Coordinates of C-alpha atoms and ligand atoms in Angstrom, one line a residue:
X1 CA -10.9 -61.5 -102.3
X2 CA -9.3 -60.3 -105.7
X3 CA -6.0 -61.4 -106.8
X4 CA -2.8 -58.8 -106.5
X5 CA -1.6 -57.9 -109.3
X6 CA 2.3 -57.4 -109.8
X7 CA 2.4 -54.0 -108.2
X8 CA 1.8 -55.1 -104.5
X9 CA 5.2 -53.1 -104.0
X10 CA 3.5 -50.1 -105.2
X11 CA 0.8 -49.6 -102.5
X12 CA 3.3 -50.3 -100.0
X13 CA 5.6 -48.0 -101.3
X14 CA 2.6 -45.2 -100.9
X15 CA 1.1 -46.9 -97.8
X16 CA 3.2 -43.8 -95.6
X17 CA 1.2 -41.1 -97.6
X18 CA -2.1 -43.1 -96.9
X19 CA -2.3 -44.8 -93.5
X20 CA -1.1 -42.3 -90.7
X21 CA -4.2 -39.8 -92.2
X22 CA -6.7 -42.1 -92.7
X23 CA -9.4 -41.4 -89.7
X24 CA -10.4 -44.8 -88.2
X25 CA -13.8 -43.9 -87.0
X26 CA -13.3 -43.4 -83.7
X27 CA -15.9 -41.5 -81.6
X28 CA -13.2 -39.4 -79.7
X29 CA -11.6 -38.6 -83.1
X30 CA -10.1 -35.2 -82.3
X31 CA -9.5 -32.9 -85.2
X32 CA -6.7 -30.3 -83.0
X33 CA -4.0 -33.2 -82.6
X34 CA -3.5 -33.6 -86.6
X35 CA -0.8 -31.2 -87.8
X36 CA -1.4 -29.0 -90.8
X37 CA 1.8 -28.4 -91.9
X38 CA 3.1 -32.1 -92.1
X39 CA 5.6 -33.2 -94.5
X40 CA 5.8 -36.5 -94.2
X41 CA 9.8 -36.2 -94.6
X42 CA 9.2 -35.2 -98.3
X43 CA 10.3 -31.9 -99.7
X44 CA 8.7 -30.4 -102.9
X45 CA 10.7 -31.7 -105.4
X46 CA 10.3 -35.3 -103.9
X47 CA 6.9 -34.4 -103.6
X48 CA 6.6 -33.5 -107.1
X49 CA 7.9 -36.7 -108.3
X50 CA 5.4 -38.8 -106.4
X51 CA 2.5 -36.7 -107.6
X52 CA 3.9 -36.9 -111.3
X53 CA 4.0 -40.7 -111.0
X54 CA 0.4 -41.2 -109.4
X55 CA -1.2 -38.9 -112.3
X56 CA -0.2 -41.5 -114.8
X57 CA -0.8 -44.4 -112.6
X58 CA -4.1 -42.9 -112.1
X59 CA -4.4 -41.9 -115.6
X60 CA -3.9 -45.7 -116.6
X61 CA -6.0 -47.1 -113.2
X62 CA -9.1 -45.1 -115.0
X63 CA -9.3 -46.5 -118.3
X64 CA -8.9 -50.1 -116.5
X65 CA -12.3 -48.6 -114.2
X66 CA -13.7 -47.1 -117.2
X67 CA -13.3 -50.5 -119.5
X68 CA -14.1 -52.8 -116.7
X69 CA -17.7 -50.9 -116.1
X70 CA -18.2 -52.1 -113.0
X71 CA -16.9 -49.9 -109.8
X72 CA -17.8 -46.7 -109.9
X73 CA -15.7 -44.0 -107.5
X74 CA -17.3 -41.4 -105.8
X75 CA -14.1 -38.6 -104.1
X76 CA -15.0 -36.4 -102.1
X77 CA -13.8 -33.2 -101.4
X78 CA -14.4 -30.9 -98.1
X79 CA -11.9 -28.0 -96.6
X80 CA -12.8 -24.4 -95.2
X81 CA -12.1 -21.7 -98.1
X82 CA -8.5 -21.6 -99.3
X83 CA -7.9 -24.9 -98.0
X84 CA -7.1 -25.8 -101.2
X85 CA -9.8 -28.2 -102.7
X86 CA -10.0 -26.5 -106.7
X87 CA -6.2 -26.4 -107.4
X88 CA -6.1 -30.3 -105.5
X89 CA -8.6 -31.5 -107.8
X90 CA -7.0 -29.7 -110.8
X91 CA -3.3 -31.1 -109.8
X92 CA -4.5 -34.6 -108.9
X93 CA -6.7 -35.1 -112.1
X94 CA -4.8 -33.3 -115.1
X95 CA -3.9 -36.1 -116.8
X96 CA -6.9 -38.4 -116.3
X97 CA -9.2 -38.5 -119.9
X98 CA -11.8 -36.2 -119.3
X99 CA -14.4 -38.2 -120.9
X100 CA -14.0 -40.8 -117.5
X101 CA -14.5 -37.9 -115.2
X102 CA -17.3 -35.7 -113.6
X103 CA -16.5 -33.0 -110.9
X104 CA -19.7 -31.5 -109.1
X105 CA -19.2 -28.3 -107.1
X106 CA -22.2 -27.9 -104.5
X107 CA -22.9 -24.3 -103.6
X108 CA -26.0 -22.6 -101.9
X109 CA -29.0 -24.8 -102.9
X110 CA -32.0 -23.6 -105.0
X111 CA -35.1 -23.2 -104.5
X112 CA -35.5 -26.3 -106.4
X113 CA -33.3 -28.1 -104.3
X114 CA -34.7 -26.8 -101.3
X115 CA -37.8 -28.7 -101.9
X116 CA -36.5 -31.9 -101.6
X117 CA -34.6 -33.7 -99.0
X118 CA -31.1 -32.6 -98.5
X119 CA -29.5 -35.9 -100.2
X120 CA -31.2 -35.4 -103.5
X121 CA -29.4 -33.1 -105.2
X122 CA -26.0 -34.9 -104.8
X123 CA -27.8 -38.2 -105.8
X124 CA -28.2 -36.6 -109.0
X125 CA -24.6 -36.5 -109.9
X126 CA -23.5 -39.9 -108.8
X127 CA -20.6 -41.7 -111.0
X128 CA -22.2 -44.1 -113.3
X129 CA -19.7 -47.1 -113.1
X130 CA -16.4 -46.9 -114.8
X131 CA -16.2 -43.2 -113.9
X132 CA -14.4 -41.1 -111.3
X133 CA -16.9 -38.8 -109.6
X134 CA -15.4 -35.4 -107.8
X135 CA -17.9 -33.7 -105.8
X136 CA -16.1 -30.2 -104.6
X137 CA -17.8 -29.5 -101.4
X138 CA -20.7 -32.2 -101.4
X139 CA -23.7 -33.2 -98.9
X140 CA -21.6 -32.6 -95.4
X141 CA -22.0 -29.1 -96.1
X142 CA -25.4 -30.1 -94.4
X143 CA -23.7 -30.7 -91.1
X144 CA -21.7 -28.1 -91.3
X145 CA -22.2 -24.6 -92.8
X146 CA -26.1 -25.5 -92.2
X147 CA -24.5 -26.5 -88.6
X148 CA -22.7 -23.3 -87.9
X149 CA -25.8 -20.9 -89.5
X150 CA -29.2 -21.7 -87.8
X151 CA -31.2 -19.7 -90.5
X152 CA -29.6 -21.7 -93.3
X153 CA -31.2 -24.5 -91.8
X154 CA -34.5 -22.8 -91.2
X155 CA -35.0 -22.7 -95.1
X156 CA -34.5 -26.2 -95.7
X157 CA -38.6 -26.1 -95.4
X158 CA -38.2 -29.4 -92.8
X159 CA -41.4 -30.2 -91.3
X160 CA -41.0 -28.7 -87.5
X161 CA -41.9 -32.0 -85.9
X162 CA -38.5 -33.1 -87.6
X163 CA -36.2 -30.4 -86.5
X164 CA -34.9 -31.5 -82.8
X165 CA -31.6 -31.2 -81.7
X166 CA -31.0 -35.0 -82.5
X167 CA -31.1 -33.8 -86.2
X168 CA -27.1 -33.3 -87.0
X169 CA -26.8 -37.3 -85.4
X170 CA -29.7 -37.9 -87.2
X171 CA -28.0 -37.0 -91.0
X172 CA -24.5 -38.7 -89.8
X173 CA -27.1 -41.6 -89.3
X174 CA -28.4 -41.4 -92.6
X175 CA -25.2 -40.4 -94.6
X176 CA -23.7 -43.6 -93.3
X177 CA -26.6 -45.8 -94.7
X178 CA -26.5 -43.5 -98.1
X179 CA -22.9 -44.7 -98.0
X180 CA -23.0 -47.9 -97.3
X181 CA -25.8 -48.6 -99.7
X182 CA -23.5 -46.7 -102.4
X183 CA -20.3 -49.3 -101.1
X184 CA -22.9 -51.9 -101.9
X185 CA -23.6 -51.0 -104.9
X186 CA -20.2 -50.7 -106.5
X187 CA -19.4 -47.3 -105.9
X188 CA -16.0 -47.3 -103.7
X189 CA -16.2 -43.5 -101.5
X190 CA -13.4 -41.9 -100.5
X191 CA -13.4 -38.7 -98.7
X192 CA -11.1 -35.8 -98.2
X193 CA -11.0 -33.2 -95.6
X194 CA -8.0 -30.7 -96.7
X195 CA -6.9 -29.5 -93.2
X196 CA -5.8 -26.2 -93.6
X197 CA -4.0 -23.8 -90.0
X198 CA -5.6 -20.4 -89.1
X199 CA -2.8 -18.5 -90.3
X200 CA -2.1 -20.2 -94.0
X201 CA -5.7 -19.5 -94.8
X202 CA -5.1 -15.7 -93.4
X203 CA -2.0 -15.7 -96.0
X204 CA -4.0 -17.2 -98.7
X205 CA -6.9 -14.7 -98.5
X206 CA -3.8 -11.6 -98.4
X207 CA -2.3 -13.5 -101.6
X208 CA -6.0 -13.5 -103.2
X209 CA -6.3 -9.7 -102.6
X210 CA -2.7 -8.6 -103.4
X211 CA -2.5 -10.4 -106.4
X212 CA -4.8 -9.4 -109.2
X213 CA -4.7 -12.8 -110.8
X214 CA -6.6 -13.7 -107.4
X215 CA -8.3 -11.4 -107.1
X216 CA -11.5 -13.3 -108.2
X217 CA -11.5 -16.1 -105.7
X218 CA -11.7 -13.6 -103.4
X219 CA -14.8 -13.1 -101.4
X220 CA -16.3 -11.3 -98.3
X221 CA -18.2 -14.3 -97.2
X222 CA -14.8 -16.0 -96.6
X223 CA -13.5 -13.2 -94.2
X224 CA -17.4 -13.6 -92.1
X225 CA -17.0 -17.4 -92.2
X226 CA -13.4 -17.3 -91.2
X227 CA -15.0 -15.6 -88.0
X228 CA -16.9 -18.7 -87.4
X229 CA -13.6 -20.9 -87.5
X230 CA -13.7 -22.6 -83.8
X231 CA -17.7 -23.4 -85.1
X232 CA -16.5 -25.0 -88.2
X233 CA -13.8 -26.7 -87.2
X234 CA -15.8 -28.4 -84.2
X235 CA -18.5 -28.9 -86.5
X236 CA -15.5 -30.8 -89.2
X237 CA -14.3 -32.8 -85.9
X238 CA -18.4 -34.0 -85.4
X239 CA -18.6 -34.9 -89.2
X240 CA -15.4 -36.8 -89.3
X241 CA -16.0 -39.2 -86.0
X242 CA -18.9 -40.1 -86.8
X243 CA -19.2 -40.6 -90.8
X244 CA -15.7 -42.5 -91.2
X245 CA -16.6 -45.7 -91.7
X246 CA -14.7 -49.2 -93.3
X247 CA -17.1 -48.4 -96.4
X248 CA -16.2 -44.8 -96.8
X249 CA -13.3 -43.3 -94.8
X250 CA -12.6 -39.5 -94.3
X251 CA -8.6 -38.9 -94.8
X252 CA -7.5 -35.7 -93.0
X253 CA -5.0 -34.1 -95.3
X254 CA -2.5 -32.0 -94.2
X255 CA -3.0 -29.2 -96.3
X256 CA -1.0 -26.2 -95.1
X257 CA 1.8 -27.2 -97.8
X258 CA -0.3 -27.9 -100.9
X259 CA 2.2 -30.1 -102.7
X260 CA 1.6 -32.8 -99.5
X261 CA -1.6 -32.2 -99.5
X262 CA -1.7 -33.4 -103.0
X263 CA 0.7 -36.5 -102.1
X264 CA -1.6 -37.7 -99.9
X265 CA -5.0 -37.5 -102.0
X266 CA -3.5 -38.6 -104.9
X267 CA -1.3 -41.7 -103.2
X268 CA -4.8 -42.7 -101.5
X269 CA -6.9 -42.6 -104.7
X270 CA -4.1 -45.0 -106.3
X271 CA -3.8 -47.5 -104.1
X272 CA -7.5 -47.6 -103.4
X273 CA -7.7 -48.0 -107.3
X274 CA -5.0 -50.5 -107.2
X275 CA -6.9 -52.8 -104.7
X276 CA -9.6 -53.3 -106.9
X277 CA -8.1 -55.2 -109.1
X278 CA -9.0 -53.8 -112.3
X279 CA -8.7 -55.6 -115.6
X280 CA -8.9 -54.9 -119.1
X281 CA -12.1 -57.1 -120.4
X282 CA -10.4 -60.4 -121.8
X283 CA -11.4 -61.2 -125.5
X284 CA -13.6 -64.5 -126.1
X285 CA -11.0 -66.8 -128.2
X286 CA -14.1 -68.0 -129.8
X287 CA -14.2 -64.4 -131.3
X288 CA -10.4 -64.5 -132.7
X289 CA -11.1 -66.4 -136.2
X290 CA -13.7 -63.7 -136.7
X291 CA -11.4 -60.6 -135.1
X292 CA -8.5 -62.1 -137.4
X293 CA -11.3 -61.7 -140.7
X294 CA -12.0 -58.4 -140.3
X295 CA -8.3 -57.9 -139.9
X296 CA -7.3 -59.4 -143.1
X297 CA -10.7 -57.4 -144.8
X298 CA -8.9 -54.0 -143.3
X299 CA -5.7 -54.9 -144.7
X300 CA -6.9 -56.0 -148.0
X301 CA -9.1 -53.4 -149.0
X302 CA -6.0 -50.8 -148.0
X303 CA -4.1 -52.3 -150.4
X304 CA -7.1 -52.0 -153.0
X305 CA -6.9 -48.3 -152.6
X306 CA -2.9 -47.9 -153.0
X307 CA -2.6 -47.5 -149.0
X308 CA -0.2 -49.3 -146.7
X309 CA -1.6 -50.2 -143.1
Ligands
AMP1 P1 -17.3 -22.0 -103.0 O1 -17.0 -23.5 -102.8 O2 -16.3 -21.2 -102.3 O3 -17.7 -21.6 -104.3 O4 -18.6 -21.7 -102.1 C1 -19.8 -22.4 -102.1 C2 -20.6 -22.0 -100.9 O5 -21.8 -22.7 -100.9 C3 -19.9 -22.2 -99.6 O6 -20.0 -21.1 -98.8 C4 -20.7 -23.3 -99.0 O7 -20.7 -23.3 -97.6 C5 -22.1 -23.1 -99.6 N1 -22.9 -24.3 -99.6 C6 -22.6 -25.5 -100.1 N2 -23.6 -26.4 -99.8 C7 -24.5 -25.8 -99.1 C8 -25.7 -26.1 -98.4 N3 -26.2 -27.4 -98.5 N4 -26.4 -25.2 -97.7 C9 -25.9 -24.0 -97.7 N5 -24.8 -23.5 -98.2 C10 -24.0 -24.4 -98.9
MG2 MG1 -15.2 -19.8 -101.3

């Protein structure tokens, strides 16, 4: 087990933003009694202060992961459109170095992509270790918009023997032992389902289309996928009781007001950071007498060219 640091007080003082949403695995997880619009007795500008103080704790927790080189962090992001997930990652992760960071956004596959199995593509942009990894939508899209559209599933090019209604348990199995053999390997996975109501996504499609700053986000697909609502949110409830595992929990995040939305991620990513015990490399002291030479050098020849330190 590794040692607490000084800051024990810390992930206690965020365990109410963490604990009550993580999912504990249970098969009869159901996704209807979690509230979209909690609160969790915060208003915004309580909220705002919290998420202020977790970007520099994080911010600080990544150049420990990125010196230490050891863990790497894979976060995952899922939510149905407008749920939230850019402008989460983009609040949560503003004032992390960029250089420690890589966000992956997974859209419609290629045809490249196609041709191999469905994990592939994602195995490709793994963290290395001492980085944060953001995947923005990731490889439960393939029990879930591949769920809800047949045809989608019917390019994937999957040898017909293979394609039997045990298939969706079938890539829960296998996701799980992706996962655990990433947890094995050093990569600590946590995963995000932004859980958005009905009606805030209906008001933040109107807000894309009446405001012309928007505008862009907008697409058609959204309004035919919002259709398909009951389908995906069954579909999320299937995904999330059998995928959350010890190794790699889902946290459903009420998302309906995004400032707790972003409480939660960013309160969960800090104290999972905080657990593992992350360390600046400790010098060798049989390297000081030579660290202390090239100190005095330094100093010396800035005083042969007229400079100060
Ligand atoms: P967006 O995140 O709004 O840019 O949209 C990306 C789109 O790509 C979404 O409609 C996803 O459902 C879709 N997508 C992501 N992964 C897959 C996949 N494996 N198969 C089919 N569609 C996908
Ligand atoms: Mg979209």
């Amino acid at each position: 087990m590794p040692k607490k640091r000084n800051n024990k007080s810390l992930t206690d003082e965020l365990k109410p933003y963490v604990v009550p949403f993580r999912s504990d695995g249970s098969r009869s997880f159901r996704l209807k009694t979690h509230r979209t619009d909690e609160r969790g007795g915060l208003d915004k500008e309580a909220a705002t202060a919290i998420i202020e103080a977790n970007r520099q704790r994080l911010s600080d927790l990544q150049e420990r992961l990125y010196a230490t080189d050891r863990w790497a962090v894979l976060l995952i992001f899922q939510g149905m459109d407008a749920a939230g997930k850019d402008s989460a990652i983009d609040a949560v992760f503003s004032g992390v170095n960029p250089q420690g960071v890589d966000v992956a956004s997974f859209k419609v596959p290629s045809t490249l992509e196609l041709n191999h199995d469905f994990l592939w593509r994602a195995s490709a942009r793994l963290p290395q270790r001492g980085r944060l990894g953001i995947f923005n939508r990731s490889y439960y899209e393939e029990c879930l918009v591949v769920r809800v559209h047949r045809p989608v599933l019917a390019k994937q090019k999957l040898p017909p023997p293979l394609l039997t209604r045990n298939i969706w348990r079938e890539r829960f199995e296998d996701i799980n032992g992706f996962e655990r053999y990433l947890s094995r390997n050093g990569t600590l996975v946590l995963k995000f389902f932004l859980n958005v109501s009905k009606e805030e996504q209906r008001q933040r499609f109107l807000d894309r289309l009446e405001q012309p700053g928007k505008r862009w986000k907008f697409s058609m697909d959204d309004v035919a996928e919002r259709k398909l609502w009951d389908k995906y949110q069954a579909a999320y409830q299937d995904v999330i009781a059998h995928t959350s595992t010890d190794m790699a929990p889902w946290h459903v995040v009420p998302a309906d007001h995004k400032w707790f939305a972003r409480v939660v991620i960013s309160s969960t990513i800090v104290s999972a950071l905080e657990k593992l015990d992350l360390h600046f490399p400790k010098i060798d002291k049989a390297e000081l007498p030579e660290y202390e030479r090239v100190r005095v050098a330094l100093e010396a020849e800035g005083k042969r060219r007229g400079k100060g330190k």
